[in-house]
Amino acid sequence: MKQLEEKILADGRVLSEAVLKVDSFLNHQIDPALMKAIGEEFASRFKAAGITKILTIESSGIAPAVMAGLSLGVPVVFARKRKSLTLTDGLYTAPVHSFTKNETNDISVSHDFLGEGDVVMIIDDFLANGQAALGLLDIVEQAGAECAGIGIVIEKGFQPGGKLLRDKGIRVETLANIKSMEPGHVEFYGEVPN
Ligand code: 5GP
């Protein structure tokens, strides 16, 4: 998605070879016009999939997920992150190792908001090693729902998550796929094969 790639080039900051900071439009301050365009792009890619619900993870997945939900006319559920879950009644839970924090937390979603018969699109801000996506897929499976695919705002294609998920036969739609980066320079792949 050209508009997103241009924004990353203009405002993204590469902190190391593995971490891109996009605090000015996605992870702290949010650019609503860009989020709207992102939501519409996800919606158009998944419009034939019969999506009934969007699932994301707090907090940075929420903005693009809400915009996609608005465009598709479906509710958005975000998995909550907790250090440790003592009361798990009525919750689907899955462990997720955080790429940025290097710690493992359980994520949870209430049984009330996901269930059999749902066709789910998963959305997240970044795809690195795929751990967040795998945790969300685990929750979709526990709910007896179907996953129609995963929408990622920024994939770091040089990290293994994208291949891991696509090798499992999961549809992964990425709006900006980074081939390589270093401080001061970001290079994108063209269209990602699915
Ligand atoms: P994964 O679970 O695929 O290893 O990592 C994805 C999660 O880690 C995303 O939910 C995102 O919050 C965070 N993340 C991974 N890489 C980056 C990055 O380069 N920059 C930022 N801001 N977050 C990242």
Tab-separated table of N, CA, C and O in Angstrom, residues 78-190:
chain	number	residue	atom	x	y	z
A	78	PHE	N	-10.865	-7.246	20.834
A	78	PHE	CA	-9.416	-7.277	21.055
A	78	PHE	C	-9.070	-8.187	22.221
A	78	PHE	O	-9.725	-8.169	23.253
A	79	ALA	N	-8.053	-9.024	22.011
A	79	ALA	CA	-7.559	-9.880	23.079
A	79	ALA	C	-6.857	-8.994	24.097
A	79	ALA	O	-6.146	-8.057	23.738
A	80	ARG	N	-7.090	-9.306	25.365
A	80	ARG	CA	-6.439	-8.556	26.437
A	80	ARG	C	-5.157	-9.252	26.845
A	80	ARG	O	-5.084	-10.477	26.846
A	81	LYS	N	-4.178	-8.446	27.232
A	81	LYS	CA	-2.902	-8.991	27.705
A	81	LYS	C	-2.910	-8.948	29.229
A	81	LYS	O	-3.245	-7.929	29.817
A	82	ARG	N	-2.519	-10.029	29.832
A	82	ARG	CA	-2.423	-10.066	31.297
A	82	ARG	C	-1.105	-10.733	31.658
A	82	ARG	O	-0.692	-11.672	30.985
A	83	LYS	N	-0.500	-10.305	32.727
A	83	LYS	CA	0.755	-10.938	33.169
A	83	LYS	C	0.502	-12.399	33.491
A	83	LYS	O	1.144	-13.282	33.005
A	84	SER	N	-0.475	-12.650	34.367
A	84	SER	CA	-0.848	-14.033	34.588
A	84	SER	C	-2.327	-14.051	34.895
A	84	SER	O	-2.857	-13.148	35.539
A	85	LEU	N	-2.960	-15.074	34.420
A	85	LEU	CA	-4.411	-15.147	34.592
A	85	LEU	C	-4.733	-16.108	35.723
A	85	LEU	O	-4.377	-17.278	35.662
A	86	THR	N	-5.389	-15.620	36.748
A	86	THR	CA	-5.802	-16.518	37.811
A	86	THR	C	-7.228	-16.982	37.565
A	86	THR	O	-7.532	-18.159	37.615
A	87	LEU	N	-8.076	-16.016	37.258
A	87	LEU	CA	-9.465	-16.367	36.973
A	87	LEU	C	-9.651	-16.507	35.468
A	87	LEU	O	-9.671	-15.524	34.746
A	88	THR	N	-9.741	-17.733	35.006
A	88	THR	CA	-9.846	-17.914	33.554
A	88	THR	C	-11.224	-18.424	33.151
A	88	THR	O	-11.429	-18.787	31.993
A	89	ASP	N	-12.168	-18.445	34.097
A	89	ASP	CA	-13.525	-18.902	33.757
A	89	ASP	C	-14.109	-18.024	32.659
A	89	ASP	O	-14.057	-16.804	32.736
A	90	GLY	N	-14.653	-18.654	31.659
A	90	GLY	CA	-15.322	-17.895	30.617
A	90	GLY	C	-14.385	-17.226	29.642
A	90	GLY	O	-14.803	-16.372	28.861
A	91	LEU	N	-13.099	-17.600	29.695
A	91	LEU	CA	-12.123	-16.972	28.795
A	91	LEU	C	-11.399	-18.012	27.949
A	91	LEU	O	-11.077	-19.102	28.437
A	92	TYR	N	-11.165	-17.679	26.700
A	92	TYR	CA	-10.175	-18.413	25.919
A	92	TYR	C	-8.848	-17.746	26.222
A	92	TYR	O	-8.757	-16.512	26.205
A	93	THR	N	-7.796	-18.537	26.488
A	93	THR	CA	-6.495	-17.924	26.767
A	93	THR	C	-5.394	-18.629	25.969
A	93	THR	O	-5.514	-19.803	25.629
A	94	ALA	N	-4.341	-17.876	25.686
A	94	ALA	CA	-3.190	-18.450	24.978
A	94	ALA	C	-1.946	-17.661	25.384
A	94	ALA	O	-2.022	-16.450	25.580
A	95	PRO	N	-0.809	-18.345	25.512
A	95	PRO	CA	0.431	-17.626	25.833
A	95	PRO	C	1.012	-16.970	24.584
A	95	PRO	O	0.967	-17.558	23.505
A	96	VAL	N	1.526	-15.757	24.732
A	96	VAL	CA	2.183	-15.078	23.606
A	96	VAL	C	3.505	-14.496	24.080
A	96	VAL	O	3.541	-13.750	25.066
A	97	HIS	N	4.567	-14.836	23.368
A	97	HIS	CA	5.865	-14.239	23.694
A	97	HIS	C	5.987	-12.920	22.944
A	97	HIS	O	5.882	-12.865	21.728
A	98	SER	N	6.205	-11.847	23.696
A	98	SER	CA	6.261	-10.516	23.085
A	98	SER	C	7.625	-10.246	22.462
A	98	SER	O	8.663	-10.363	23.123
A	99	PHE	N	7.580	-9.861	21.184
A	99	PHE	CA	8.806	-9.555	20.452
A	99	PHE	C	9.498	-8.331	21.042
A	99	PHE	O	10.721	-8.318	21.217
A	100	THR	N	8.715	-7.308	21.366
A	100	THR	CA	9.327	-6.051	21.805
A	100	THR	C	9.694	-6.076	23.292
A	100	THR	O	10.653	-5.443	23.701
A	101	LYS	N	8.924	-6.826	24.101
A	101	LYS	CA	9.189	-6.813	25.553
A	101	LYS	C	10.005	-8.013	26.011
A	101	LYS	O	10.481	-8.053	27.151
A	102	ASN	N	10.144	-9.013	25.136
A	102	ASN	CA	10.849	-10.245	25.464
A	102	ASN	C	10.339	-10.893	26.748
A	102	ASN	O	11.109	-11.270	27.624
A	103	GLU	N	9.015	-10.974	26.863
A	103	GLU	CA	8.408	-11.691	27.990
A	103	GLU	C	7.145	-12.379	27.473
A	103	GLU	O	6.584	-11.976	26.448
A	104	THR	N	6.738	-13.414	28.203
A	104	THR	CA	5.550	-14.155	27.771
A	104	THR	C	4.360	-13.783	28.651
A	104	THR	O	4.460	-13.820	29.883
A	105	ASN	N	3.277	-13.397	28.005
A	105	ASN	CA	2.041	-13.078	28.726
A	105	ASN	C	0.907	-13.896	28.141
A	105	ASN	O	0.933	-14.243	26.963
A	106	ASP	N	-0.079	-14.166	28.999
A	106	ASP	CA	-1.287	-14.781	28.459
A	106	ASP	C	-2.149	-13.699	27.834
A	106	ASP	O	-2.206	-12.574	28.325
A	107	ILE	N	-2.817	-14.060	26.738
A	107	ILE	CA	-3.831	-13.171	26.179
A	107	ILE	C	-5.180	-13.850	26.362
A	107	ILE	O	-5.249	-15.088	26.447
A	108	SER	N	-6.222	-13.073	26.446
A	108	SER	CA	-7.523	-13.695	26.683
A	108	SER	C	-8.648	-12.975	25.948
A	108	SER	O	-8.573	-11.769	25.689
A	109	VAL	N	-9.660	-13.766	25.623
A	109	VAL	CA	-10.879	-13.253	24.986
A	109	VAL	C	-12.070	-13.944	25.653
A	109	VAL	O	-12.043	-15.155	25.892
A	110	SER	N	-13.091	-13.177	25.966
A	110	SER	CA	-14.278	-13.742	26.603
A	110	SER	C	-15.045	-14.660	25.654
A	110	SER	O	-15.165	-14.374	24.460
A	111	HIS	N	-15.579	-15.739	26.231
A	111	HIS	CA	-16.452	-16.644	25.452
A	111	HIS	C	-17.641	-15.889	24.861
A	111	HIS	O	-18.230	-16.326	23.876
A	112	ASP	N	-17.989	-14.755	25.484
A	112	ASP	CA	-19.169	-14.007	25.030
A	112	ASP	C	-18.999	-13.421	23.623
A	112	ASP	O	-19.982	-13.095	22.973
A	113	PHE	N	-17.733	-13.206	23.216
A	113	PHE	CA	-17.531	-12.414	22.006
A	113	PHE	C	-16.944	-13.174	20.819
A	113	PHE	O	-16.631	-12.573	19.796
A	114	LEU	N	-16.768	-14.474	20.980
A	114	LEU	CA	-16.250	-15.286	19.875
A	114	LEU	C	-16.798	-16.697	20.048
A	114	LEU	O	-16.768	-17.228	21.163
A	115	GLY	N	-17.267	-17.274	18.955
A	115	GLY	CA	-17.813	-18.623	19.109
A	115	GLY	C	-17.955	-19.338	17.788
A	115	GLY	O	-17.558	-18.833	16.728
A	116	GLU	N	-18.517	-20.544	17.852
A	116	GLU	CA	-18.755	-21.353	16.657
A	116	GLU	C	-19.601	-20.547	15.671
A	116	GLU	O	-20.507	-19.835	16.072
A	117	GLY	N	-19.276	-20.684	14.420
A	117	GLY	CA	-20.045	-19.963	13.409
A	117	GLY	C	-19.394	-18.647	13.024
A	117	GLY	O	-19.714	-18.083	11.976
A	118	ASP	N	-18.487	-18.143	13.855
A	118	ASP	CA	-17.801	-16.903	13.470
A	118	ASP	C	-16.748	-17.179	12.393
A	118	ASP	O	-16.038	-18.186	12.442
A	119	VAL	N	-16.678	-16.254	11.450
A	119	VAL	CA	-15.612	-16.270	10.441
A	119	VAL	C	-14.754	-15.046	10.754
A	119	VAL	O	-15.224	-13.907	10.668
A	120	VAL	N	-13.528	-15.307	11.142
A	120	VAL	CA	-12.715	-14.274	11.781
A	120	VAL	C	-11.587	-13.801	10.879
A	120	VAL	O	-10.898	-14.600	10.248
A	121	MET	N	-11.413	-12.490	10.825
A	121	MET	CA	-10.189	-11.921	10.258
A	121	MET	C	-9.358	-11.421	11.430
A	121	MET	O	-9.847	-10.656	12.265
A	122	ILE	N	-8.119	-11.887	11.507
A	122	ILE	CA	-7.196	-11.420	12.540
A	122	ILE	C	-6.437	-10.221	11.981
A	122	ILE	O	-6.017	-10.235	10.822
A	123	ILE	N	-6.285	-9.191	12.802
A	123	ILE	CA	-5.503	-8.018	12.377
A	123	ILE	C	-4.468	-7.696	13.445
A	123	ILE	O	-4.748	-7.773	14.648
A	124	ASP	N	-3.255	-7.360	13.010
A	124	ASP	CA	-2.265	-6.842	13.967
A	124	ASP	C	-1.420	-5.773	13.289
A	124	ASP	O	-1.397	-5.660	12.060
A	125	ASP	N	-0.740	-4.988	14.118
A	125	ASP	CA	0.061	-3.883	13.583
A	125	ASP	C	1.332	-4.374	12.907
A	125	ASP	O	1.659	-3.942	11.802
A	126	PHE	N	2.050	-5.300	13.561
A	126	PHE	CA	3.320	-5.793	13.034
A	126	PHE	C	3.316	-7.315	12.971
A	126	PHE	O	2.664	-7.972	13.785
A	127	LEU	N	4.070	-7.845	12.034
A	127	LEU	CA	4.354	-9.285	12.014
A	127	LEU	C	5.877	-9.438	12.031
A	127	LEU	O	6.567	-8.948	11.142
A	128	ALA	N	6.365	-10.104	13.089
A	128	ALA	CA	7.810	-10.337	13.219
A	128	ALA	C	8.053	-11.846	13.232
A	128	ALA	O	8.262	-12.464	12.190
A	129	ASN	N	7.961	-12.463	14.421
A	129	ASN	CA	8.149	-13.917	14.504
A	129	ASN	C	6.836	-14.689	14.445
A	129	ASN	O	6.839	-15.914	14.433
A	130	GLY	N	5.739	-13.986	14.465
A	130	GLY	CA	4.435	-14.639	14.313
A	130	GLY	C	3.790	-15.098	15.607
A	130	GLY	O	2.746	-15.750	15.585
A	131	GLN	N	4.387	-14.747	16.737
A	131	GLN	CA	3.869	-15.273	18.011
A	131	GLN	C	2.503	-14.696	18.373
A	131	GLN	O	1.629	-15.422	18.865
A	132	ALA	N	2.317	-13.417	18.143
A	132	ALA	CA	1.013	-12.803	18.443
A	132	ALA	C	-0.064	-13.427	17.555
A	132	ALA	O	-1.147	-13.806	18.034
A	133	ALA	N	0.250	-13.593	16.270
A	133	ALA	CA	-0.724	-14.182	15.340
A	133	ALA	C	-1.052	-15.622	15.741
A	133	ALA	O	-2.220	-16.027	15.711
A	134	LEU	N	-0.037	-16.383	16.140
A	134	LEU	CA	-0.289	-17.779	16.544
A	134	LEU	C	-1.160	-17.836	17.794
A	134	LEU	O	-2.040	-18.695	17.908
A	135	GLY	N	-0.939	-16.914	18.722
A	135	GLY	CA	-1.776	-16.857	19.930
A	135	GLY	C	-3.226	-16.546	19.580
A	135	GLY	O	-4.155	-17.167	20.113
A	136	LEU	N	-3.420	-15.614	18.651
A	136	LEU	CA	-4.785	-15.257	18.230
A	136	LEU	C	-5.436	-16.416	17.471
A	136	LEU	O	-6.624	-16.706	17.654
A	137	LEU	N	-4.655	-17.112	16.650
A	137	LEU	CA	-5.185	-18.289	15.933
A	137	LEU	C	-5.602	-19.379	16.914
A	137	LEU	O	-6.625	-20.048	16.733
A	138	ASP	N	-4.811	-19.552	17.964
A	138	ASP	CA	-5.118	-20.532	19.012
A	138	ASP	C	-6.488	-20.210	19.624
A	138	ASP	O	-7.335	-21.096	19.818
A	139	ILE	N	-6.717	-18.930	19.873
A	139	ILE	CA	-7.992	-18.509	20.474
A	139	ILE	C	-9.165	-18.749	19.505
A	139	ILE	O	-10.230	-19.219	19.906
A	140	VAL	N	-8.953	-18.458	18.227
A	140	VAL	CA	-10.008	-18.707	17.227
A	140	VAL	C	-10.357	-20.198	17.208
A	140	VAL	O	-11.532	-20.590	17.175
A	141	GLU	N	-9.306	-21.026	17.273
A	141	GLU	CA	-9.513	-22.484	17.260
A	141	GLU	C	-10.276	-22.945	18.511
A	141	GLU	O	-11.228	-23.720	18.418
A	142	GLN	N	-9.860	-22.427	19.676
A	142	GLN	CA	-10.556	-22.790	20.919
A	142	GLN	C	-12.037	-22.428	20.847
A	142	GLN	O	-12.883	-23.116	21.427
A	143	ALA	N	-12.323	-21.329	20.149
A	143	ALA	CA	-13.717	-20.862	20.060
A	143	ALA	C	-14.531	-21.694	19.067
A	143	ALA	O	-15.746	-21.546	18.989
A	144	GLY	N	-13.852	-22.549	18.296
A	144	GLY	CA	-14.556	-23.328	17.276
A	144	GLY	C	-14.939	-22.464	16.083
A	144	GLY	O	-15.808	-22.825	15.290
A	145	ALA	N	-14.272	-21.303	15.963
A	145	ALA	CA	-14.552	-20.397	14.847
A	145	ALA	C	-13.586	-20.711	13.698
A	145	ALA	O	-12.674	-21.522	13.838
A	146	GLU	N	-13.821	-20.035	12.564
A	146	GLU	CA	-12.970	-20.243	11.387
A	146	GLU	C	-12.140	-18.986	11.162
A	146	GLU	O	-12.661	-17.876	11.282
A	147	CYS	N	-10.854	-19.147	10.841
A	147	CYS	CA	-10.030	-17.973	10.523
A	147	CYS	C	-9.942	-17.831	9.001
A	147	CYS	O	-9.432	-18.714	8.314
A	148	ALA	N	-10.427	-16.691	8.495
A	148	ALA	CA	-10.395	-16.462	7.041
A	148	ALA	C	-9.037	-15.924	6.598
A	148	ALA	O	-8.701	-15.966	5.417
A	149	GLY	N	-8.273	-15.416	7.535
A	149	GLY	CA	-6.961	-14.899	7.183
A	149	GLY	C	-6.482	-13.858	8.180
A	149	GLY	O	-7.185	-13.519	9.137
A	150	ILE	N	-5.283	-13.385	7.921
A	150	ILE	CA	-4.642	-12.430	8.829
A	150	ILE	C	-4.270	-11.179	8.043
A	150	ILE	O	-3.663	-11.275	6.973
A	151	GLY	N	-4.632	-10.032	8.562
A	151	GLY	CA	-4.258	-8.763	7.955
A	151	GLY	C	-3.196	-8.092	8.819
A	151	GLY	O	-3.402	-7.885	10.006
A	152	ILE	N	-2.082	-7.783	8.206
A	152	ILE	CA	-0.963	-7.193	8.943
A	152	ILE	C	-0.661	-5.813	8.350
A	152	ILE	O	-0.561	-5.673	7.127
A	153	VAL	N	-0.501	-4.826	9.203
A	153	VAL	CA	-0.188	-3.488	8.690
A	153	VAL	C	1.254	-3.476	8.184
A	153	VAL	O	1.506	-3.129	7.028
A	154	ILE	N	2.208	-3.870	9.032
A	154	ILE	CA	3.620	-3.850	8.627
A	154	ILE	C	4.250	-5.208	8.916
A	154	ILE	O	4.350	-5.623	10.073
A	155	GLU	N	4.635	-5.898	7.857
A	155	GLU	CA	5.353	-7.165	8.017
A	155	GLU	C	6.845	-6.895	7.865
A	155	GLU	O	7.252	-6.161	6.970
A	156	LYS	N	7.634	-7.480	8.750
A	156	LYS	CA	9.081	-7.445	8.549
A	156	LYS	C	9.425	-8.790	7.906
A	156	LYS	O	9.619	-9.793	8.591
A	157	GLY	N	9.447	-8.762	6.563
A	157	GLY	CA	9.546	-9.993	5.782
A	157	GLY	C	10.860	-10.730	5.965
A	157	GLY	O	10.973	-11.894	5.580
A	158	PHE	N	11.832	-10.061	6.561
A	158	PHE	CA	13.123	-10.723	6.796
A	158	PHE	C	13.099	-11.514	8.106
A	158	PHE	O	14.080	-12.168	8.451
A	159	GLN	N	11.989	-11.440	8.837
A	159	GLN	CA	11.821	-12.247	10.043
A	159	GLN	C	10.876	-13.406	9.720
A	159	GLN	O	10.151	-13.364	8.732
A	160	PRO	N	10.876	-14.471	10.541
A	160	PRO	CA	10.251	-15.721	10.078
A	160	PRO	C	8.730	-15.843	10.165
A	160	PRO	O	8.161	-16.805	9.645
A	161	GLY	N	8.037	-14.875	10.799
A	161	GLY	CA	6.603	-15.040	11.050
A	161	GLY	C	5.755	-15.253	9.799
A	161	GLY	O	4.874	-16.114	9.779
A	162	GLY	N	6.012	-14.479	8.757
A	162	GLY	CA	5.196	-14.556	7.550
A	162	GLY	C	5.277	-15.933	6.903
A	162	GLY	O	4.259	-16.531	6.540
A	163	LYS	N	6.488	-16.459	6.806
A	163	LYS	CA	6.674	-17.780	6.185
A	163	LYS	C	6.019	-18.859	7.048
A	163	LYS	O	5.337	-19.761	6.545
A	164	LEU	N	6.222	-18.728	8.360
A	164	LEU	CA	5.644	-19.702	9.294
A	164	LEU	C	4.125	-19.811	9.101
A	164	LEU	O	3.566	-20.909	9.009
A	165	LEU	N	3.476	-18.664	9.008
A	165	LEU	CA	2.012	-18.660	8.879
A	165	LEU	C	1.578	-19.121	7.493
A	165	LEU	O	0.658	-19.935	7.359
A	166	ARG	N	2.244	-18.629	6.438
A	166	ARG	CA	1.853	-19.010	5.065
A	166	ARG	C	2.111	-20.488	4.831
A	166	ARG	O	1.341	-21.158	4.136
A	167	ASP	N	3.182	-21.032	5.429
A	167	ASP	CA	3.460	-22.466	5.296
A	167	ASP	C	2.375	-23.316	5.944
A	167	ASP	O	2.224	-24.495	5.621
A	168	LYS	N	1.652	-22.742	6.882
A	168	LYS	CA	0.529	-23.471	7.494
A	168	LYS	C	-0.738	-23.353	6.633
A	168	LYS	O	-1.804	-23.809	7.032
A	169	GLY	N	-0.628	-22.658	5.501
A	169	GLY	CA	-1.783	-22.510	4.619
A	169	GLY	C	-2.684	-21.355	5.001
A	169	GLY	O	-3.808	-21.242	4.507
A	170	ILE	N	-2.197	-20.503	5.891
A	170	ILE	CA	-3.014	-19.372	6.340
A	170	ILE	C	-2.823	-18.201	5.376
A	170	ILE	O	-1.699	-17.889	4.977
A	171	ARG	N	-3.936	-17.568	5.014
A	171	ARG	CA	-3.873	-16.382	4.152
A	171	ARG	C	-3.352	-15.210	4.981
A	171	ARG	O	-3.941	-14.857	5.998
A	172	VAL	N	-2.247	-14.631	4.531
A	172	VAL	CA	-1.694	-13.458	5.221
A	172	VAL	C	-1.652	-12.297	4.237
A	172	VAL	O	-1.008	-12.395	3.190
A	173	GLU	N	-2.354	-11.220	4.553
A	173	GLU	CA	-2.368	-10.016	3.712
A	173	GLU	C	-1.599	-8.924	4.440
A	173	GLU	O	-1.937	-8.548	5.562
A	174	THR	N	-0.565	-8.441	3.787
A	174	THR	CA	0.322	-7.461	4.387
A	174	THR	C	0.243	-6.159	3.598
A	174	THR	O	0.272	-6.194	2.374
A	175	LEU	N	0.149	-5.031	4.271
A	175	LEU	CA	0.008	-3.761	3.548
A	175	LEU	C	1.357	-3.120	3.230
A	175	LEU	O	1.475	-2.359	2.286
A	176	ALA	N	2.359	-3.385	4.070
A	176	ALA	CA	3.725	-2.938	3.762
A	176	ALA	C	4.660	-4.046	4.234
A	176	ALA	O	4.611	-4.440	5.401
A	177	ASN	N	5.450	-4.556	3.320
A	177	ASN	CA	6.329	-5.678	3.688
A	177	ASN	C	7.786	-5.246	3.547
A	177	ASN	O	8.261	-4.952	2.447
A	178	ILE	N	8.472	-5.198	4.656
A	178	ILE	CA	9.848	-4.691	4.679
A	178	ILE	C	10.837	-5.812	4.356
A	178	ILE	O	10.832	-6.868	4.984
A	179	LYS	N	11.652	-5.545	3.345
A	179	LYS	CA	12.666	-6.513	2.914
A	179	LYS	C	13.899	-6.416	3.803
A	179	LYS	O	14.482	-7.414	4.213
A	180	SER	N	14.299	-5.195	4.083
A	180	SER	CA	15.450	-4.987	4.967
A	180	SER	C	15.383	-3.573	5.519
A	180	SER	O	14.724	-2.701	4.941
A	181	MET	N	16.036	-3.380	6.642
A	181	MET	CA	16.085	-2.018	7.185
A	181	MET	C	17.327	-1.847	8.036
A	181	MET	O	17.875	-2.796	8.586
A	182	GLU	N	17.749	-0.613	8.106
A	182	GLU	CA	18.850	-0.226	8.975
A	182	GLU	C	18.593	1.242	9.288
A	182	GLU	O	17.790	1.893	8.588
A	183	PRO	N	19.185	1.765	10.351
A	183	PRO	CA	18.907	3.162	10.681
A	183	PRO	C	19.055	4.065	9.455
A	183	PRO	O	20.063	4.031	8.761
A	184	GLY	N	17.982	4.806	9.149
A	184	GLY	CA	18.006	5.744	8.023
A	184	GLY	C	17.594	5.143	6.696
A	184	GLY	O	17.483	5.860	5.703
A	185	HIS	N	17.329	3.828	6.667
A	185	HIS	CA	16.985	3.210	5.379
A	185	HIS	C	16.007	2.043	5.558
A	185	HIS	O	16.240	1.157	6.368
A	186	VAL	N	14.917	2.078	4.773
A	186	VAL	CA	13.944	0.972	4.773
A	186	VAL	C	13.687	0.574	3.331
A	186	VAL	O	13.446	1.423	2.476
A	187	GLU	N	13.752	-0.727	3.061
A	187	GLU	CA	13.460	-1.216	1.708
A	187	GLU	C	12.285	-2.186	1.757
A	187	GLU	O	12.229	-3.054	2.624
A	188	PHE	N	11.348	-2.020	0.803
A	188	PHE	CA	10.149	-2.864	0.791
A	188	PHE	C	10.225	-3.923	-0.299
A	188	PHE	O	10.853	-3.721	-1.332
A	189	TYR	N	9.526	-5.042	-0.063
A	189	TYR	CA	9.260	-6.000	-1.134
A	189	TYR	C	8.156	-5.408	-2.000
A	189	TYR	O	7.425	-4.516	-1.586
A	190	GLY	N	7.975	-5.971	-3.165
A	190	GLY	CA	6.789	-5.644	-3.967
A	190	GLY	C	5.616	-6.388	-3.359
A	190	GLY	O	5.565	-6.630	-2.156
